[in-house]
Coordinates of C-alpha atoms and ligand atoms in Angstrom, one line a residue:
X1 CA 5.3 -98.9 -23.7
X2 CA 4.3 -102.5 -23.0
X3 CA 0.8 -103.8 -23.2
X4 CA -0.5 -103.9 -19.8
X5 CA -2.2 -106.4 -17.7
X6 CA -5.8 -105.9 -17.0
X7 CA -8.3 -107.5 -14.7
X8 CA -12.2 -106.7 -14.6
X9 CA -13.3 -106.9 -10.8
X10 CA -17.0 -107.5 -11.2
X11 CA -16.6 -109.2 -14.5
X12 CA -20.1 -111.0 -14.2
X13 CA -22.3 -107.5 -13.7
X14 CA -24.2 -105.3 -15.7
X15 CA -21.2 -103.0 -16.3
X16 CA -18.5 -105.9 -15.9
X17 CA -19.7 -107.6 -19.2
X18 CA -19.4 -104.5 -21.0
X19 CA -15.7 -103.8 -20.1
X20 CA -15.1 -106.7 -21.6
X21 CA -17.1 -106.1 -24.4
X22 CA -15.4 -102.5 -24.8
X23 CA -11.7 -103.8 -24.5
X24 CA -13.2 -106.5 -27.3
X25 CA -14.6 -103.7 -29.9
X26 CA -12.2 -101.4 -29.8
X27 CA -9.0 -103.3 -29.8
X28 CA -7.6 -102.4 -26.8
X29 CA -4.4 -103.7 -26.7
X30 CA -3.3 -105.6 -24.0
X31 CA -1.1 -108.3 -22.6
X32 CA -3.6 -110.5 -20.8
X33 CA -7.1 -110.3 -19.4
X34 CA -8.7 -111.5 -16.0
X35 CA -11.9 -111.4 -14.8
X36 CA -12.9 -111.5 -11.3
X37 CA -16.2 -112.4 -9.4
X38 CA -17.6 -113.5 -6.0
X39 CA -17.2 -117.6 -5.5
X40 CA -20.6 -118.0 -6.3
X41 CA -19.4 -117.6 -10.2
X42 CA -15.7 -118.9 -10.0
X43 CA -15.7 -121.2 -12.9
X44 CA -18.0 -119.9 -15.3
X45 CA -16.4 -119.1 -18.6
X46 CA -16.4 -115.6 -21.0
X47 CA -15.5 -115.3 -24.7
X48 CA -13.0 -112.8 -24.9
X49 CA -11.0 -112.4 -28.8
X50 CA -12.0 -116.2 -29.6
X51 CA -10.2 -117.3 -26.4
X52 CA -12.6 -119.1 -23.1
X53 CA -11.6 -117.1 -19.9
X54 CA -12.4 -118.6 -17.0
X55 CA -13.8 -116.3 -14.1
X56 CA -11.8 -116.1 -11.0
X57 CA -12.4 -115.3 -7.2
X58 CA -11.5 -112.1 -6.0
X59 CA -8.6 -112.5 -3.6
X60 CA -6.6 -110.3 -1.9
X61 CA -3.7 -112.2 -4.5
X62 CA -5.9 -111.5 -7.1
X63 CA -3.7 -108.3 -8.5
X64 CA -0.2 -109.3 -8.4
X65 CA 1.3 -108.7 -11.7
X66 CA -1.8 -106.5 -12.6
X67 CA -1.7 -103.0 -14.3
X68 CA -4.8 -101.8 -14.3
X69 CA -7.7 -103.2 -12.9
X70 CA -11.7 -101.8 -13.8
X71 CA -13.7 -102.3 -10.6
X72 CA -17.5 -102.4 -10.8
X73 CA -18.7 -104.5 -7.9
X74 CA -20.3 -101.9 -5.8
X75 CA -18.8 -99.3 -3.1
X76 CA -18.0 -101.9 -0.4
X77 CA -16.0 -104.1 -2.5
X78 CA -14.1 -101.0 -3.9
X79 CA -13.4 -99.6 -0.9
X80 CA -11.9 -103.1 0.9
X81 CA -10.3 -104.4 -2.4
X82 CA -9.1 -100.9 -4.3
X83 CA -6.3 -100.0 -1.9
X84 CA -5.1 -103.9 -2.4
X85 CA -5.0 -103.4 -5.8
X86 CA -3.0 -100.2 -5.7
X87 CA -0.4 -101.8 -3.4
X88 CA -0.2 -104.4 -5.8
X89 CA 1.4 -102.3 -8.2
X90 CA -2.2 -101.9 -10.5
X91 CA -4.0 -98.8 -11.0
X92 CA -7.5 -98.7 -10.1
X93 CA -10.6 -96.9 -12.5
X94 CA -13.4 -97.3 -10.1
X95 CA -16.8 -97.3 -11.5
X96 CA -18.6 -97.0 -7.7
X97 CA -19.2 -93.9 -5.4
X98 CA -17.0 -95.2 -2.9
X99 CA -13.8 -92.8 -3.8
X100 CA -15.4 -90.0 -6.1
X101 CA -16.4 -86.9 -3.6
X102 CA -12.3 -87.8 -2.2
X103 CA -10.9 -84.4 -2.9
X104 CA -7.5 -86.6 -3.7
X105 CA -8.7 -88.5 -6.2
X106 CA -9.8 -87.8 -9.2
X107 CA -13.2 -87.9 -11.1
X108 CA -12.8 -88.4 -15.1
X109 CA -14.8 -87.7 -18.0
X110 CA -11.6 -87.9 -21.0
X111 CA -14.1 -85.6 -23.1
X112 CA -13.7 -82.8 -19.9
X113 CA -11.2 -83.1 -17.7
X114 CA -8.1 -85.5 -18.6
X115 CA -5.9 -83.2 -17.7
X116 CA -6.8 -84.8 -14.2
X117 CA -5.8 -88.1 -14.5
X118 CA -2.1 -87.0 -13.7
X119 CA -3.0 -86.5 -9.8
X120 CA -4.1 -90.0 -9.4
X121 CA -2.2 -91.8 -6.5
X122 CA -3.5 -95.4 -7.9
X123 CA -6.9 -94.5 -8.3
X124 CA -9.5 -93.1 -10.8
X125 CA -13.0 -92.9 -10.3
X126 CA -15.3 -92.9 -12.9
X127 CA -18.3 -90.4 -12.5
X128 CA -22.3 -91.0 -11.6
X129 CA -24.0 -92.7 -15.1
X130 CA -26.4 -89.5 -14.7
X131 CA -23.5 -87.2 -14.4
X132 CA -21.7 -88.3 -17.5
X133 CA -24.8 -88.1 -19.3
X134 CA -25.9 -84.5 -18.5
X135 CA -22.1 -83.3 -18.4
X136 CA -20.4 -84.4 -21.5
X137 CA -23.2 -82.3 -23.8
X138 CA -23.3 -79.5 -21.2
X139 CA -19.0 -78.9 -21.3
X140 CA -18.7 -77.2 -24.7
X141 CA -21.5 -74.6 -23.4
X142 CA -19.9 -74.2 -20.0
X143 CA -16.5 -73.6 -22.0
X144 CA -18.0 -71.0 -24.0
X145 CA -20.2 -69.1 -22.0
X146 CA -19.8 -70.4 -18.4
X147 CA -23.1 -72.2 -16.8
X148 CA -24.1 -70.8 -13.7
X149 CA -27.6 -72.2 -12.5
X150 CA -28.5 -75.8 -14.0
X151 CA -31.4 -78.0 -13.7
X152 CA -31.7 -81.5 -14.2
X153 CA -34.5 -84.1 -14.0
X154 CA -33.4 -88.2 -15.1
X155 CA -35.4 -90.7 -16.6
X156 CA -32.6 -93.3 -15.3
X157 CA -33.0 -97.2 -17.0
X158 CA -32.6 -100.2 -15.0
X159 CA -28.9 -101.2 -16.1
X160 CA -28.1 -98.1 -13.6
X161 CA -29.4 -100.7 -10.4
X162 CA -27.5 -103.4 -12.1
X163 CA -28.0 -107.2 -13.6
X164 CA -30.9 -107.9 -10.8
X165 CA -32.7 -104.6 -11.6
X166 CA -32.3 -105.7 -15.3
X167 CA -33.8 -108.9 -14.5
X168 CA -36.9 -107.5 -12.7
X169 CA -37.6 -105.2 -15.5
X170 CA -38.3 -108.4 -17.8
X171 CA -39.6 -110.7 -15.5
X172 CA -42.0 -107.8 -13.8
X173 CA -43.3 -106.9 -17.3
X174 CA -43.5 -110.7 -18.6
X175 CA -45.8 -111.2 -15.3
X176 CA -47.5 -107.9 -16.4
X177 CA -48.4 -109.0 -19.9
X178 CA -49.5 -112.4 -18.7
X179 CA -51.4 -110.9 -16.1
X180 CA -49.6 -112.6 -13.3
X181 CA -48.3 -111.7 -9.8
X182 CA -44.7 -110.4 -9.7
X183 CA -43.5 -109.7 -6.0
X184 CA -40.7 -106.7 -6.1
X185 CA -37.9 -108.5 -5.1
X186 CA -35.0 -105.9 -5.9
X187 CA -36.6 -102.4 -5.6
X188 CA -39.7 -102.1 -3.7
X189 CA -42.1 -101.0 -5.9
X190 CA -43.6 -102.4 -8.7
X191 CA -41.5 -101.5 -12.0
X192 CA -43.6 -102.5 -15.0
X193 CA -45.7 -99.6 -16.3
X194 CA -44.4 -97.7 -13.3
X195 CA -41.5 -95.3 -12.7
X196 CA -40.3 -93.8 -9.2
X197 CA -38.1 -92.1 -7.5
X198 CA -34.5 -93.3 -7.4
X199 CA -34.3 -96.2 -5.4
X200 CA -31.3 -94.4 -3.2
X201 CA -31.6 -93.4 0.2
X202 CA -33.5 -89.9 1.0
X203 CA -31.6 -87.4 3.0
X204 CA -33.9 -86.1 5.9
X205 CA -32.9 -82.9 5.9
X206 CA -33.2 -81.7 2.4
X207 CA -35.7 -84.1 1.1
X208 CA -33.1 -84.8 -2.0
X209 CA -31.8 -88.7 -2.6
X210 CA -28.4 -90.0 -2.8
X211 CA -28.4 -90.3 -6.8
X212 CA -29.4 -86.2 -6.9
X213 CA -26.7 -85.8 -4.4
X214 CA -24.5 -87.4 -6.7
X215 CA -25.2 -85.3 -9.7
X216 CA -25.3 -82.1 -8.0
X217 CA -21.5 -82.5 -6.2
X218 CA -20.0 -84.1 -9.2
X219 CA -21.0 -81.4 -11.6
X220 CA -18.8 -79.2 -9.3
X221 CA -16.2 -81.1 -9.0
X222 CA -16.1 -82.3 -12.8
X223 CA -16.2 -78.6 -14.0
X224 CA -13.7 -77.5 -11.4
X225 CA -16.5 -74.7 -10.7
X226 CA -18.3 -74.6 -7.5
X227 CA -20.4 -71.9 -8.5
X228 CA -22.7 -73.7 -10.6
X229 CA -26.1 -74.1 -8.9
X230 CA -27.6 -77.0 -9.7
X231 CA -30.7 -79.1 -8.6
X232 CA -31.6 -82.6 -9.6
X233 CA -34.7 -85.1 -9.8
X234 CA -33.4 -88.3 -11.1
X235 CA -36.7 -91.1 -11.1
X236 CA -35.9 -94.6 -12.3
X237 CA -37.8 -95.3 -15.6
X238 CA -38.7 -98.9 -17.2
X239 CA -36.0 -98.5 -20.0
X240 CA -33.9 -101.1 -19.5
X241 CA -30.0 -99.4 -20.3
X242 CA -29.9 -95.6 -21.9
X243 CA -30.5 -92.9 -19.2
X244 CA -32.0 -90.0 -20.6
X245 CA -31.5 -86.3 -18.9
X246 CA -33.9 -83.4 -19.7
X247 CA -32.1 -80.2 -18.4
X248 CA -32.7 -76.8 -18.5
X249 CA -29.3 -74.0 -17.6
X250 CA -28.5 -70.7 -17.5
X251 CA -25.0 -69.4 -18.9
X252 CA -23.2 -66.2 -17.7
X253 CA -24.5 -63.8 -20.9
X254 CA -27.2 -64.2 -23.6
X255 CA -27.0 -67.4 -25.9
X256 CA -29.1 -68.7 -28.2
X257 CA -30.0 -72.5 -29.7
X258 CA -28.4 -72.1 -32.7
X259 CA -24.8 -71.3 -30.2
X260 CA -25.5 -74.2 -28.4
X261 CA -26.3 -76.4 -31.3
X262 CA -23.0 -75.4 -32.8
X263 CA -20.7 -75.8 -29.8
X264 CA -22.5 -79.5 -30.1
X265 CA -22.2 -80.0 -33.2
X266 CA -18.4 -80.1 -32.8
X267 CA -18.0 -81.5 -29.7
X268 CA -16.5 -84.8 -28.8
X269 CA -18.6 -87.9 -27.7
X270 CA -21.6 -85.5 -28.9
X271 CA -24.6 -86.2 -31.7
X272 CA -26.7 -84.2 -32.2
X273 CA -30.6 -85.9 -32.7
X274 CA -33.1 -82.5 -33.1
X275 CA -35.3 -83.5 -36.2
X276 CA -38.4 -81.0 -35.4
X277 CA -40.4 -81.6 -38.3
X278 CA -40.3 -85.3 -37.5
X279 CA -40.5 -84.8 -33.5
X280 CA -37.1 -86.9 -33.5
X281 CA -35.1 -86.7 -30.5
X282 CA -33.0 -88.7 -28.9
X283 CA -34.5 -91.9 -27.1
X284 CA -33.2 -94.7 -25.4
X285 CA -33.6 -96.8 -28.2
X286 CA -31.6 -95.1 -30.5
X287 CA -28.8 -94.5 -27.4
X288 CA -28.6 -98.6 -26.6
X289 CA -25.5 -100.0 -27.8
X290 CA -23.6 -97.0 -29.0
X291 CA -21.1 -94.7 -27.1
X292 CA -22.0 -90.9 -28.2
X293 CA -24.6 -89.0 -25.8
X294 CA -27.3 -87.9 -28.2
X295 CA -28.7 -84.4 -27.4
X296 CA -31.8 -82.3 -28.9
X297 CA -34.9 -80.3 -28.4
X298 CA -32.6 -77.5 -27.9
X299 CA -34.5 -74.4 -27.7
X300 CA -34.9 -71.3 -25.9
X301 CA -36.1 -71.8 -21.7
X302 CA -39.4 -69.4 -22.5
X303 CA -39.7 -68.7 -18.7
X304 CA -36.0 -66.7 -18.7
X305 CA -36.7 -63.1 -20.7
X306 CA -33.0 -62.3 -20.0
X307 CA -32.3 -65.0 -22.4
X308 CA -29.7 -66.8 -21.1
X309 CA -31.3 -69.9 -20.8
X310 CA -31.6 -73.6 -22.8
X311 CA -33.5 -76.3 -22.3
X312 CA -32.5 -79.5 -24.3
X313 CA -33.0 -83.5 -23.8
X314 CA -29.8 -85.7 -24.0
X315 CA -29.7 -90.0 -24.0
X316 CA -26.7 -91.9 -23.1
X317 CA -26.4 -95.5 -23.2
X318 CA -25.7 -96.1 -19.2
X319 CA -23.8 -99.0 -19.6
X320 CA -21.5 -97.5 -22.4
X321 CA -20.9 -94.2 -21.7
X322 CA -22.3 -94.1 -18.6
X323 CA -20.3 -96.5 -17.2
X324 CA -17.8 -99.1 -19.2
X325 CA -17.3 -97.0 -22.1
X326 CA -16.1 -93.8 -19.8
X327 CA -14.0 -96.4 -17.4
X328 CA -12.1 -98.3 -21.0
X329 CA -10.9 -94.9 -22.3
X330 CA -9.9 -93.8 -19.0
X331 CA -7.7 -97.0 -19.4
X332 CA -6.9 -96.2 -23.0
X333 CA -5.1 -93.2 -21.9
X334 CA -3.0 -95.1 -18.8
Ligands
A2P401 P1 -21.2 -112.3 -8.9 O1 -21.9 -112.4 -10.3 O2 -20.3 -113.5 -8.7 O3 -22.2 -112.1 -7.8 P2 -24.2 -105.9 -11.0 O4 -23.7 -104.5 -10.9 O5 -24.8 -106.3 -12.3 O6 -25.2 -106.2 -9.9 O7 -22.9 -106.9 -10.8 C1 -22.2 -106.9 -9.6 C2 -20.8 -107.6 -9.8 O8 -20.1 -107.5 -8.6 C3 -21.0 -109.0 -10.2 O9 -19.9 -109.4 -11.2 C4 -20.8 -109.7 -8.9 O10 -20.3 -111.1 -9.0 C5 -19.7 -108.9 -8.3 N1 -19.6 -109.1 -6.9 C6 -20.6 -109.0 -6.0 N2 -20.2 -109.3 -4.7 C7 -18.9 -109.7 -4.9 C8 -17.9 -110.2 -4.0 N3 -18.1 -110.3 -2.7 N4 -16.6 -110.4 -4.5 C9 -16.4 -110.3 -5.8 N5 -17.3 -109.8 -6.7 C10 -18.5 -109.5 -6.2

């Protein structure tokens, strides 16, 4: 099979960077890389394998002779410049909502449900960051003895709202610490020493927003299981790039911590961090820059006597795993 040709629509993001940084470390091979941008950074130059790439404006020419191109550019520019991509010839992974509740397309995790990617008709969405990060540690359980009520409540880091959210993480907290005035200028609230609700719309009707939306659908349709119950807080937290999940499920029959900590203990794109003399758990420190999701405190839930239940507390690195990391081995397996 030939080495394909990729391009990186969104190359200058958050997530953009670290497709390029994934194709870099782990020696993807491939026949030539673009990256794409708005005009505003046409020009601008990235490192990629020793070489200077120069950034490009997306065009609707941009994907002639492409194979597979990695969108992260946000919904709207997915939506208008995916199906021109496809047509192209290219296969899309999509790291936006725009195409993920699309019954026809489908929504990948490799470590759960590969077996998917054959349906694609050009595209491939890649899942919610918050998803990813409660699902890939939740799969062996739900293999084993099938999960059928889950809670979940986020501590979700900036990277998830992108570079600009990143940015007003440091420069809020910089004005903080020198005890200046920071106006919000990206979310509205102010972020240093503070954490909120997710900054995603609120539906009227049940009072949950668009990110616990998220979660809840694509834990159905990940798991191919709509009988899973499962309800979601997710609040934006000033970390600036590992999400961190604390979840609490119930399986089918009886199971006990030592089950689930060895169903994790084997499982792929797993480590386990459950130190309980030292009180060391995973953390967002220890998940930044690496691609496993790290899961502890796994114990009994105390409030289910049947016991069927677990609570445990997982950290992914958002921009990794939860996003660039999922979307470059989707790749790897095209
Ligand atoms: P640019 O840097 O030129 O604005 P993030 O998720 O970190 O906010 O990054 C969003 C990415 O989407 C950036 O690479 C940004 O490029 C890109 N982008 C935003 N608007 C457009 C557009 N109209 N056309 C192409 N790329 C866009």
């Amino acid at each position: 099979m030939k080495n394909k040709n990729i391009a990186i629509v969104g190359a200058t993001g958050a997530v953009g960077r670290e497709f390029v940084g994934c194709l870099e470390s782990r020696g993807v091979p491939l026949a030539s890389l673009k990256l794409l941008a708005s005009a505003r950074s046409a020009g601008q130059t990235q490192s990629f394998r020793g070489q200077t790439l120069a950034i490009e404006e997306l065009k609707e020419d941009s994907f002639n002779g492409v194979d597979i191109a990695l969108f992260s550019a946000g919904s709207g520019i997915s939506k208008q410049y995916a199906p021109i991509a496809v047509k192209a010839g290219a296969v899309v992974v999509d790291n936006s909502s725009a195409f993920r509740a699309d019954p026809a397309i489908p929504l990948v995790v490799p470590e759960i449900n590969a077996h998917r990617m054959k349906d694609h008709k050009g595209i491939i969405a890649n899942p919610n960051c918050a998803a990813i990060t409660t699902l890939v540690p939740l799969w062996p359980v739900h293999q084993a003895n099938p999960v059928r009520r889950l809670i979940v409540s986020t501590y979700q880091a900036a990277s998830g709202g992108g570079a600009a959210l990143m940015e007003e993480l440091e420069f809020s907290t910089r004005a903080y610490l020198d005890g200046k005035e920071y106006a919000p200028k990206v979310v509205k609230y102010p972020y240093a020493f503070n954490l909120f609700s997710h900054n995603t719309a609120i539906d009227m009707a049940t009072g949950y927003n668009d990110e616990e939306a998220k979660v809840i659908k694509e834990t159905k349709k990940i798991f191919e299981d709509d009988r899973i119950a499962v309800s979601a807080t997710c609040i934006r937290v000033p970390v600036l790039r590992a999400h961190s999940v604390s979840m609490t499920f119930e399986c089918e029959r009886p199971i006990t911590p030592q089950e689930v900590k060895a169903l994790l203990a084997k499982a792929p794109g797993v480590r386990i961090v459950d130190d309980w003399a030292n009180n060391y758990f995973p953390m967002p420190k220890d998940a930044s820059g690496q691609g496993d999701v790290l899961a502890g405190r796994i114990r009994k839930d105390l409030s289910d006597p049947s016991g069927k239940s677990i609570s445990m507390f997982v950290a992914a690195d958002q921009l990794l795993k939860g996003a660039a990391l999922n979307a470059v081995q989707i790749a790897e397996l095209l």
